[in-house]
Tab-separated table of C-alpha atoms in Angstrom:
chain	number	residue	atom	x	y	z
A	1	MET	CA	0.239	-0.243	0.356
A	2	SER	CA	1.732	4.031	-0.666
A	3	GLN	CA	2.531	5.629	2.450
A	4	ALA	CA	-0.650	7.957	3.242
A	5	LYS	CA	0.904	10.820	4.488
A	6	TYR	CA	-1.969	12.634	7.189
A	7	ARG	CA	-4.820	8.923	7.373
A	8	ASN	CA	-4.355	8.507	10.916
A	9	ALA	CA	-4.083	12.524	12.032
A	10	LEU	CA	-6.180	14.879	9.700
A	11	PRO	CA	-5.756	18.469	10.487
A	12	GLN	CA	-9.292	19.103	10.485
A	13	MET	CA	-10.028	16.318	13.204
A	14	ALA	CA	-7.467	18.211	15.302
A	15	GLY	CA	-9.233	21.552	15.106
A	16	ASP	CA	-7.119	23.115	11.618
A	17	HIS	CA	-9.344	24.964	9.108
A	18	MET	CA	-9.088	24.403	6.382
A	19	LEU	CA	-10.019	25.481	2.490
A	20	THR	CA	-11.219	22.781	-0.717
A	21	ASP	CA	-11.820	23.703	-3.926
A	22	GLY	CA	-15.122	24.727	-6.197
A	23	GLY	CA	-17.400	23.302	-8.761
A	24	LEU	CA	-15.311	21.386	-10.335
A	25	GLU	CA	-17.577	20.380	-12.620
A	26	THR	CA	-19.270	23.245	-13.204
A	27	THR	CA	-16.191	25.109	-13.526
A	28	LEU	CA	-14.730	23.083	-16.271
A	29	ILE	CA	-17.707	22.804	-18.344
A	30	PHE	CA	-18.977	26.656	-17.929
A	31	HIS	CA	-15.838	28.606	-17.618
A	32	ASP	CA	-13.328	25.258	-19.536
A	33	GLY	CA	-15.218	24.145	-22.047
A	34	LEU	CA	-14.766	20.954	-20.927
A	35	ASP	CA	-17.169	18.602	-22.525
A	36	LEU	CA	-17.747	15.766	-19.219
A	37	PRO	CA	-19.309	13.032	-20.637
A	38	TYR	CA	-22.555	12.385	-17.570
A	39	PHE	CA	-20.602	14.909	-15.431
A	40	ALA	CA	-17.361	12.617	-15.204
A	41	ALA	CA	-15.133	14.853	-14.233
A	42	PHE	CA	-12.451	11.945	-13.882
A	43	ASP	CA	-12.556	11.354	-18.035
A	44	LEU	CA	-10.448	13.752	-18.131
A	45	LEU	CA	-7.602	11.917	-16.791
A	46	ARG	CA	-7.013	9.409	-19.922
A	47	SER	CA	-5.104	12.678	-22.072
A	48	VAL	CA	-2.531	14.784	-21.226
A	49	GLU	CA	-4.590	18.262	-22.285
A	50	GLY	CA	-7.062	16.398	-19.677
A	51	ARG	CA	-4.773	15.965	-16.742
A	52	ALA	CA	-3.205	19.364	-17.940
A	53	ALA	CA	-6.557	20.879	-17.469
A	54	LEU	CA	-7.553	19.579	-14.160
A	55	GLU	CA	-3.920	20.220	-13.011
A	56	GLY	CA	-4.513	23.736	-13.530
A	57	TYR	CA	-7.964	23.824	-11.572
A	58	TYR	CA	-6.451	22.517	-8.488
A	59	THR	CA	-3.966	24.589	-8.588
A	60	ARG	CA	-5.580	27.627	-8.515
A	61	TYR	CA	-6.857	27.074	-5.297
A	62	THR	CA	-3.630	25.565	-3.370
A	63	ARG	CA	-2.402	28.941	-4.696
A	64	ILE	CA	-5.170	30.674	-2.256
A	65	ALA	CA	-5.080	28.707	0.413
A	66	GLN	CA	-0.863	29.322	-0.368
A	67	ALA	CA	-1.936	33.136	0.349
A	68	HIS	CA	-3.773	32.524	2.959
A	69	GLY	CA	-2.047	30.415	5.003
A	70	VAL	CA	-4.119	27.624	5.541
A	71	GLY	CA	-4.214	24.330	4.680
A	72	PHE	CA	-6.733	22.992	1.699
A	73	ILE	CA	-7.836	19.040	1.348
A	74	LEU	CA	-7.112	17.842	-2.079
A	75	ASP	CA	-10.489	16.034	-3.646
A	76	SER	CA	-10.344	13.739	-6.549
A	77	PRO	CA	-12.236	14.673	-10.046
A	78	THR	CA	-13.981	10.520	-9.747
A	79	TRP	CA	-17.414	11.964	-7.891
A	80	ARG	CA	-19.089	9.199	-11.268
A	81	ALA	CA	-15.752	7.204	-10.821
A	82	SER	CA	-18.009	3.632	-9.771
A	83	ALA	CA	-19.580	0.979	-11.557
A	84	ASP	CA	-22.874	1.935	-13.041
A	85	TRP	CA	-21.193	5.629	-14.119
A	86	GLY	CA	-18.241	3.205	-15.787
A	87	VAL	CA	-20.640	1.186	-17.870
A	88	LEU	CA	-21.949	3.257	-18.997
A	89	MET	CA	-18.779	5.386	-20.263
A	90	GLU	CA	-18.148	1.611	-21.558
A	91	TYR	CA	-15.642	1.827	-19.024
A	92	SER	CA	-14.126	-1.723	-17.964
A	93	THR	CA	-13.483	-3.110	-13.772
A	94	GLU	CA	-10.457	-2.193	-14.322
A	95	ASP	CA	-10.318	0.336	-16.762
A	96	LEU	CA	-12.919	2.396	-13.026
A	97	ALA	CA	-9.581	0.936	-10.330
A	98	LEU	CA	-6.406	2.762	-13.224
A	99	ALA	CA	-8.396	6.240	-13.129
A	100	ASN	CA	-8.618	6.389	-9.064
A	101	ARG	CA	-5.914	5.560	-8.730
A	102	ALA	CA	-4.667	8.300	-12.011
A	103	ALA	CA	-6.704	10.563	-9.807
A	104	ILE	CA	-4.458	10.336	-6.701
A	105	ALA	CA	-1.324	10.110	-7.956
A	106	LEU	CA	-2.240	13.160	-9.844
A	107	LEU	CA	-3.397	14.728	-6.955
A	108	CYS	CA	-0.066	13.249	-4.628
A	109	LYS	CA	1.947	15.361	-7.298
A	110	ILE	CA	0.122	18.670	-6.842
A	111	ARG	CA	0.344	18.460	-3.093
A	112	ALA	CA	4.391	17.376	-3.632
A	113	ARG	CA	4.912	20.744	-5.874
A	114	THR	CA	2.115	23.069	-3.321
A	115	GLU	CA	2.332	22.090	-0.039
A	116	GLY	CA	4.250	24.196	1.902
A	117	THR	CA	4.128	24.539	6.233
A	118	HIS	CA	-0.448	23.683	6.119
A	119	ALA	CA	-1.078	20.179	5.777
A	120	PHE	CA	-2.685	19.671	1.618
A	121	VAL	CA	-4.455	16.130	2.893
A	122	ILE	CA	-5.863	14.553	0.279
A	123	SER	CA	-9.656	13.108	-0.017
A	124	GLY	CA	-10.514	10.346	-2.598
A	125	ASN	CA	-13.508	11.753	-3.738
A	126	ILE	CA	-17.443	9.243	-3.491
A	127	GLY	CA	-20.300	9.747	-5.179
A	128	PRO	CA	-23.441	9.040	-5.440
A	129	ARG	CA	-24.566	5.905	-7.148
A	130	GLY	CA	-27.641	7.404	-8.778
A	131	ASP	CA	-28.574	11.354	-9.376
A	132	GLY	CA	-26.798	13.219	-6.893
A	133	TYR	CA	-29.760	15.329	-6.336
A	134	ASN	CA	-33.270	12.950	-6.784
A	135	PRO	CA	-32.658	9.278	-6.062
A	136	ALA	CA	-34.538	6.748	-8.604
A	137	SER	CA	-34.360	4.432	-5.732
A	138	LEU	CA	-33.080	4.195	-2.391
A	139	MET	CA	-30.788	1.689	-1.467
A	140	SER	CA	-30.587	-0.428	1.811
A	141	PRO	CA	-27.299	-0.322	3.515
A	142	ASP	CA	-26.137	-3.614	2.472
A	143	GLU	CA	-26.392	-2.881	-1.504
A	144	ALA	CA	-24.625	0.386	-0.969
A	145	SER	CA	-21.807	-1.229	0.891
A	146	ASP	CA	-20.718	-3.504	-1.503
A	147	TYR	CA	-21.808	-0.966	-4.347
A	148	HIS	CA	-19.425	1.643	-3.194
A	149	ASP	CA	-16.434	-1.305	-1.593
A	150	ALA	CA	-14.598	-1.835	-5.136
A	151	GLN	CA	-14.157	2.448	-5.551
A	152	ILE	CA	-13.038	2.604	-1.957
A	153	ALA	CA	-10.953	-0.492	-1.401
A	154	THR	CA	-8.808	0.836	-4.729
A	155	PHE	CA	-8.764	4.563	-2.706
A	156	SER	CA	-7.669	2.341	0.403
A	157	ALA	CA	-4.646	0.869	-1.391
A	158	THR	CA	-3.165	4.189	-2.643
A	159	ALA	CA	-2.510	7.309	-0.651
A	160	ALA	CA	-5.621	9.380	-0.129
A	161	ASP	CA	-5.954	10.225	3.406
A	162	MET	CA	-9.449	10.060	3.678
A	163	LEU	CA	-12.833	10.157	1.858
A	164	SER	CA	-15.684	12.193	1.193
A	165	ALA	CA	-18.522	10.556	0.414
A	166	LEU	CA	-20.589	14.113	-1.385
A	167	THR	CA	-24.499	14.937	-2.148
A	168	MET	CA	-25.740	11.710	-0.404
A	169	THR	CA	-29.805	11.941	-1.115
A	170	HIS	CA	-30.331	9.224	1.356
A	171	ALA	CA	-28.907	7.685	4.998
A	172	GLY	CA	-29.206	3.806	3.297
A	173	GLU	CA	-26.435	4.896	0.777
A	174	ALA	CA	-24.271	7.052	3.216
A	175	ARG	CA	-24.952	3.944	6.126
A	176	GLY	CA	-23.548	2.018	3.114
A	177	ILE	CA	-21.106	3.683	2.367
A	178	ALA	CA	-19.306	4.122	6.358
A	179	ARG	CA	-19.502	0.286	6.636
A	180	ALA	CA	-17.317	0.282	3.671
A	181	ALA	CA	-14.721	2.876	4.271
A	182	ALA	CA	-14.719	1.079	7.846
A	183	ARG	CA	-14.148	-1.666	6.862
A	184	HIS	CA	-11.225	-0.712	4.700
A	185	GLY	CA	-9.834	1.421	7.656
A	186	MET	CA	-10.160	4.857	5.648
A	187	PRO	CA	-11.683	8.380	7.328
A	188	LEU	CA	-14.884	8.961	5.537
A	189	ALA	CA	-16.837	13.024	5.060
A	190	LEU	CA	-20.277	11.638	4.795
A	191	SER	CA	-22.139	14.214	3.165
A	192	PHE	CA	-25.455	14.840	2.188
A	193	THR	CA	-27.311	17.052	-0.426
A	194	LEU	CA	-30.320	19.263	0.619
A	195	GLU	CA	-33.827	20.714	-0.847
A	196	THR	CA	-34.432	24.489	-0.559
A	197	ASP	CA	-36.662	23.302	2.334
A	198	GLY	CA	-32.853	22.081	5.080
A	199	ASN	CA	-34.546	18.532	4.413
A	200	LEU	CA	-32.607	15.767	2.051
A	201	PRO	CA	-34.636	14.841	-1.297
A	202	THR	CA	-36.435	11.829	0.439
A	203	GLY	CA	-37.898	13.748	3.071
A	204	GLN	CA	-35.613	13.087	5.737
A	205	SER	CA	-34.588	15.420	8.297
A	206	LEU	CA	-30.666	15.825	8.459
A	207	ALA	CA	-30.619	15.655	12.219
A	208	ASP	CA	-32.162	12.638	12.142
A	209	ALA	CA	-30.021	11.416	8.885
A	210	ILE	CA	-27.064	11.729	10.735
A	211	ALA	CA	-29.147	9.955	13.790
A	212	GLU	CA	-28.995	6.704	11.871
A	213	THR	CA	-26.060	7.243	9.675
A	214	ASP	CA	-24.283	7.601	13.018
A	215	ALA	CA	-26.216	4.489	15.860
A	216	ASP	CA	-25.213	2.319	12.336
A	217	THR	CA	-21.224	3.023	11.178
A	218	PRO	CA	-20.530	6.814	12.687
A	219	PRO	CA	-18.025	8.808	9.698
A	220	SER	CA	-15.565	10.980	10.717
A	221	TYR	CA	-17.925	13.631	10.065
A	222	TYR	CA	-20.221	14.932	8.366
A	223	MET	CA	-20.792	18.095	5.512
A	224	ILE	CA	-23.431	19.428	4.063
A	225	ASN	CA	-23.135	19.968	0.045
A	226	CYS	CA	-25.131	21.007	-3.271
A	227	ALA	CA	-27.278	23.421	-1.558
A	228	HIS	CA	-27.393	27.250	-1.431
A	229	PRO	CA	-26.983	28.739	3.000
A	230	ASP	CA	-30.252	30.153	2.418
A	231	HIS	CA	-31.671	26.950	2.064
A	232	PHE	CA	-30.059	25.329	5.475
A	233	ARG	CA	-29.137	28.319	7.661
A	234	HIS	CA	-32.671	28.151	9.706
A	235	ILE	CA	-32.314	24.287	11.185
A	236	LEU	CA	-28.860	25.453	12.474
A	237	GLU	CA	-30.189	28.236	14.675
A	238	ASP	CA	-31.060	26.377	17.811
A	239	GLY	CA	-28.008	25.168	17.995
A	240	ALA	CA	-28.887	21.829	18.903
A	241	GLU	CA	-26.164	18.995	19.293
A	242	TRP	CA	-26.288	17.186	16.284
A	243	ILE	CA	-24.935	20.580	14.683
A	244	HIS	CA	-21.915	19.882	15.763
A	245	ARG	CA	-20.707	16.397	13.976
A	246	ILE	CA	-20.907	18.991	11.017
A	247	LYS	CA	-17.121	19.983	9.851
A	248	GLY	CA	-17.774	21.158	7.032
A	249	VAL	CA	-20.050	22.837	3.652
A	250	ARG	CA	-19.649	22.742	0.642
A	251	ALA	CA	-23.017	24.984	-0.297
A	252	ASN	CA	-24.248	26.224	-4.185
A	253	ALA	CA	-23.508	29.622	-5.438
A	254	SER	CA	-27.270	29.615	-7.147
A	255	ARG	CA	-30.609	29.890	-4.452
A	256	MET	CA	-32.261	27.985	-7.309
A	257	SER	CA	-33.707	24.360	-6.253
A	258	HIS	CA	-31.916	21.491	-7.410
A	259	ALA	CA	-34.716	21.381	-10.248
A	260	GLU	CA	-34.577	24.414	-11.178
A	261	LEU	CA	-30.703	23.987	-11.808
A	262	ASP	CA	-31.088	19.847	-13.244
A	263	CYS	CA	-33.197	22.747	-16.100
A	264	ALA	CA	-30.915	25.661	-16.415
A	265	GLU	CA	-29.029	26.424	-19.627
A	266	GLU	CA	-26.794	28.851	-17.987
A	267	LEU	CA	-24.875	28.729	-15.221
A	268	ASP	CA	-26.120	30.535	-12.239
A	269	ASP	CA	-22.686	31.756	-10.443
A	270	GLY	CA	-24.393	33.683	-7.387
A	271	ASN	CA	-22.337	36.362	-5.607
A	272	PRO	CA	-18.853	34.929	-4.612
A	273	VAL	CA	-18.520	38.506	-2.108
A	274	GLU	CA	-21.703	38.254	-0.953
A	275	PHE	CA	-21.111	34.422	-0.553
A	276	GLY	CA	-17.882	34.388	1.702
A	277	VAL	CA	-20.197	36.698	3.349
A	278	GLU	CA	-22.928	33.927	4.101
A	279	HIS	CA	-20.205	31.230	5.392
A	280	ALA	CA	-18.956	33.618	8.350
A	281	GLU	CA	-22.327	33.828	9.196
A	282	LEU	CA	-22.728	29.441	9.251
A	283	SER	CA	-19.908	28.978	10.695
A	284	ARG	CA	-20.986	31.129	14.015
A	285	LEU	CA	-24.183	28.937	14.088
A	286	MET	CA	-22.013	25.752	13.354
A	287	PRO	CA	-19.253	25.585	16.197
A	288	ALA	CA	-17.315	22.346	14.324
A	289	LEU	CA	-17.242	23.327	11.261
A	290	ARG	CA	-13.380	23.450	9.769
A	291	VAL	CA	-13.332	23.220	6.088
A	292	TYR	CA	-14.591	25.253	3.331
A	293	GLY	CA	-15.191	24.734	-0.414
A	294	GLY	CA	-18.286	25.416	-2.834
A	295	CYS	CA	-20.313	23.339	-4.868
A	296	CYS	CA	-22.157	24.049	-8.285
A	297	GLY	CA	-21.827	26.755	-9.789
A	298	THR	CA	-18.481	27.727	-7.901
A	299	ASP	CA	-15.550	29.016	-8.680
A	300	ASP	CA	-12.235	30.024	-7.349
A	301	ARG	CA	-13.455	33.173	-7.273
A	302	HIS	CA	-16.606	31.594	-4.294
A	303	VAL	CA	-13.546	29.913	-2.268
A	304	GLU	CA	-11.011	33.830	-2.375
A	305	SER	CA	-14.031	35.227	-0.536
A	306	LEU	CA	-14.071	31.850	1.550
A	307	ALA	CA	-10.873	32.380	3.050
A	308	HIS	CA	-10.815	36.313	3.132
A	309	ASN	CA	-14.068	36.015	5.343
A	310	CYS	CA	-14.617	32.903	7.262
A	311	MET	CA	-9.540	32.075	7.589
A	312	CYS	CA	-9.524	35.168	8.928
A	313	SER	CA	-12.406	35.256	10.982
A	314	SER	CA	-11.237	31.606	12.263
A	315	ARG	CA	-7.486	32.858	13.163
A	316	ALA	CA	-8.531	35.452	15.695
A	317	VAL	CA	-10.897	33.285	17.570
A	318	ALA	CA	-8.277	30.631	18.113
């Protein structure tokens, strides 16, 4: 197994504030003009030009972290690199394993060139089996554990420090991923997507989804992604204990619902300045918040705003 640098001592678990990137796929499609079949950024790893595009994308963000003197989480471009999506794209099982390994190797290369005195953590990114907005069917924990095991096993044999499961739509799949991560000894950040009412697409509350998952196999911590802060701020205002399990937010730039975003022909990148201010407000409602990044519609401008508004205030509090 390749030697992981921070797998047994993630800096965000020790209280360090970290940045991560923005909306990888929306940036590559709408800003860089690249074609991503099925929203699958990992397909770029097949060409020299594609790998260069990914390297340029991540480097923009590592420079922000360097400039602000904070750590960074390099999240791999593998959100779609699992079996069902691979079949649609005519990837074999071995092709997928090679792609997942290549993604981590690329991030190791970037880290070796850019990491300074603050930790740059490498994370293997896992996406949902189905649609990240609206699951066509709900998976049992056993089904999800079996489905995601191959990708997690591949990451566990690389230098990946952790896993990030993003845009989880229901607790069954989340529980299965947590089981598989634990089986392979991988720290896991488990991130749910929320609708405009602050609930999961199934209608379950975030509090109940966290409680259900923690009662089964607790991940290292939870995140929220693919929702605008306006969609979930109200569920945080009572200061309930479960909020302390959330250490990361990767919000959307747009206030539109998932259904509206699905139909949109142009990118809604919101207001990057406002984005950072909103997260400074979130940090006051989320005392355990340590990881700041973006999701759909966000780019390096939004993460720069996060760094300016949240990293400076976090250091002042510390």
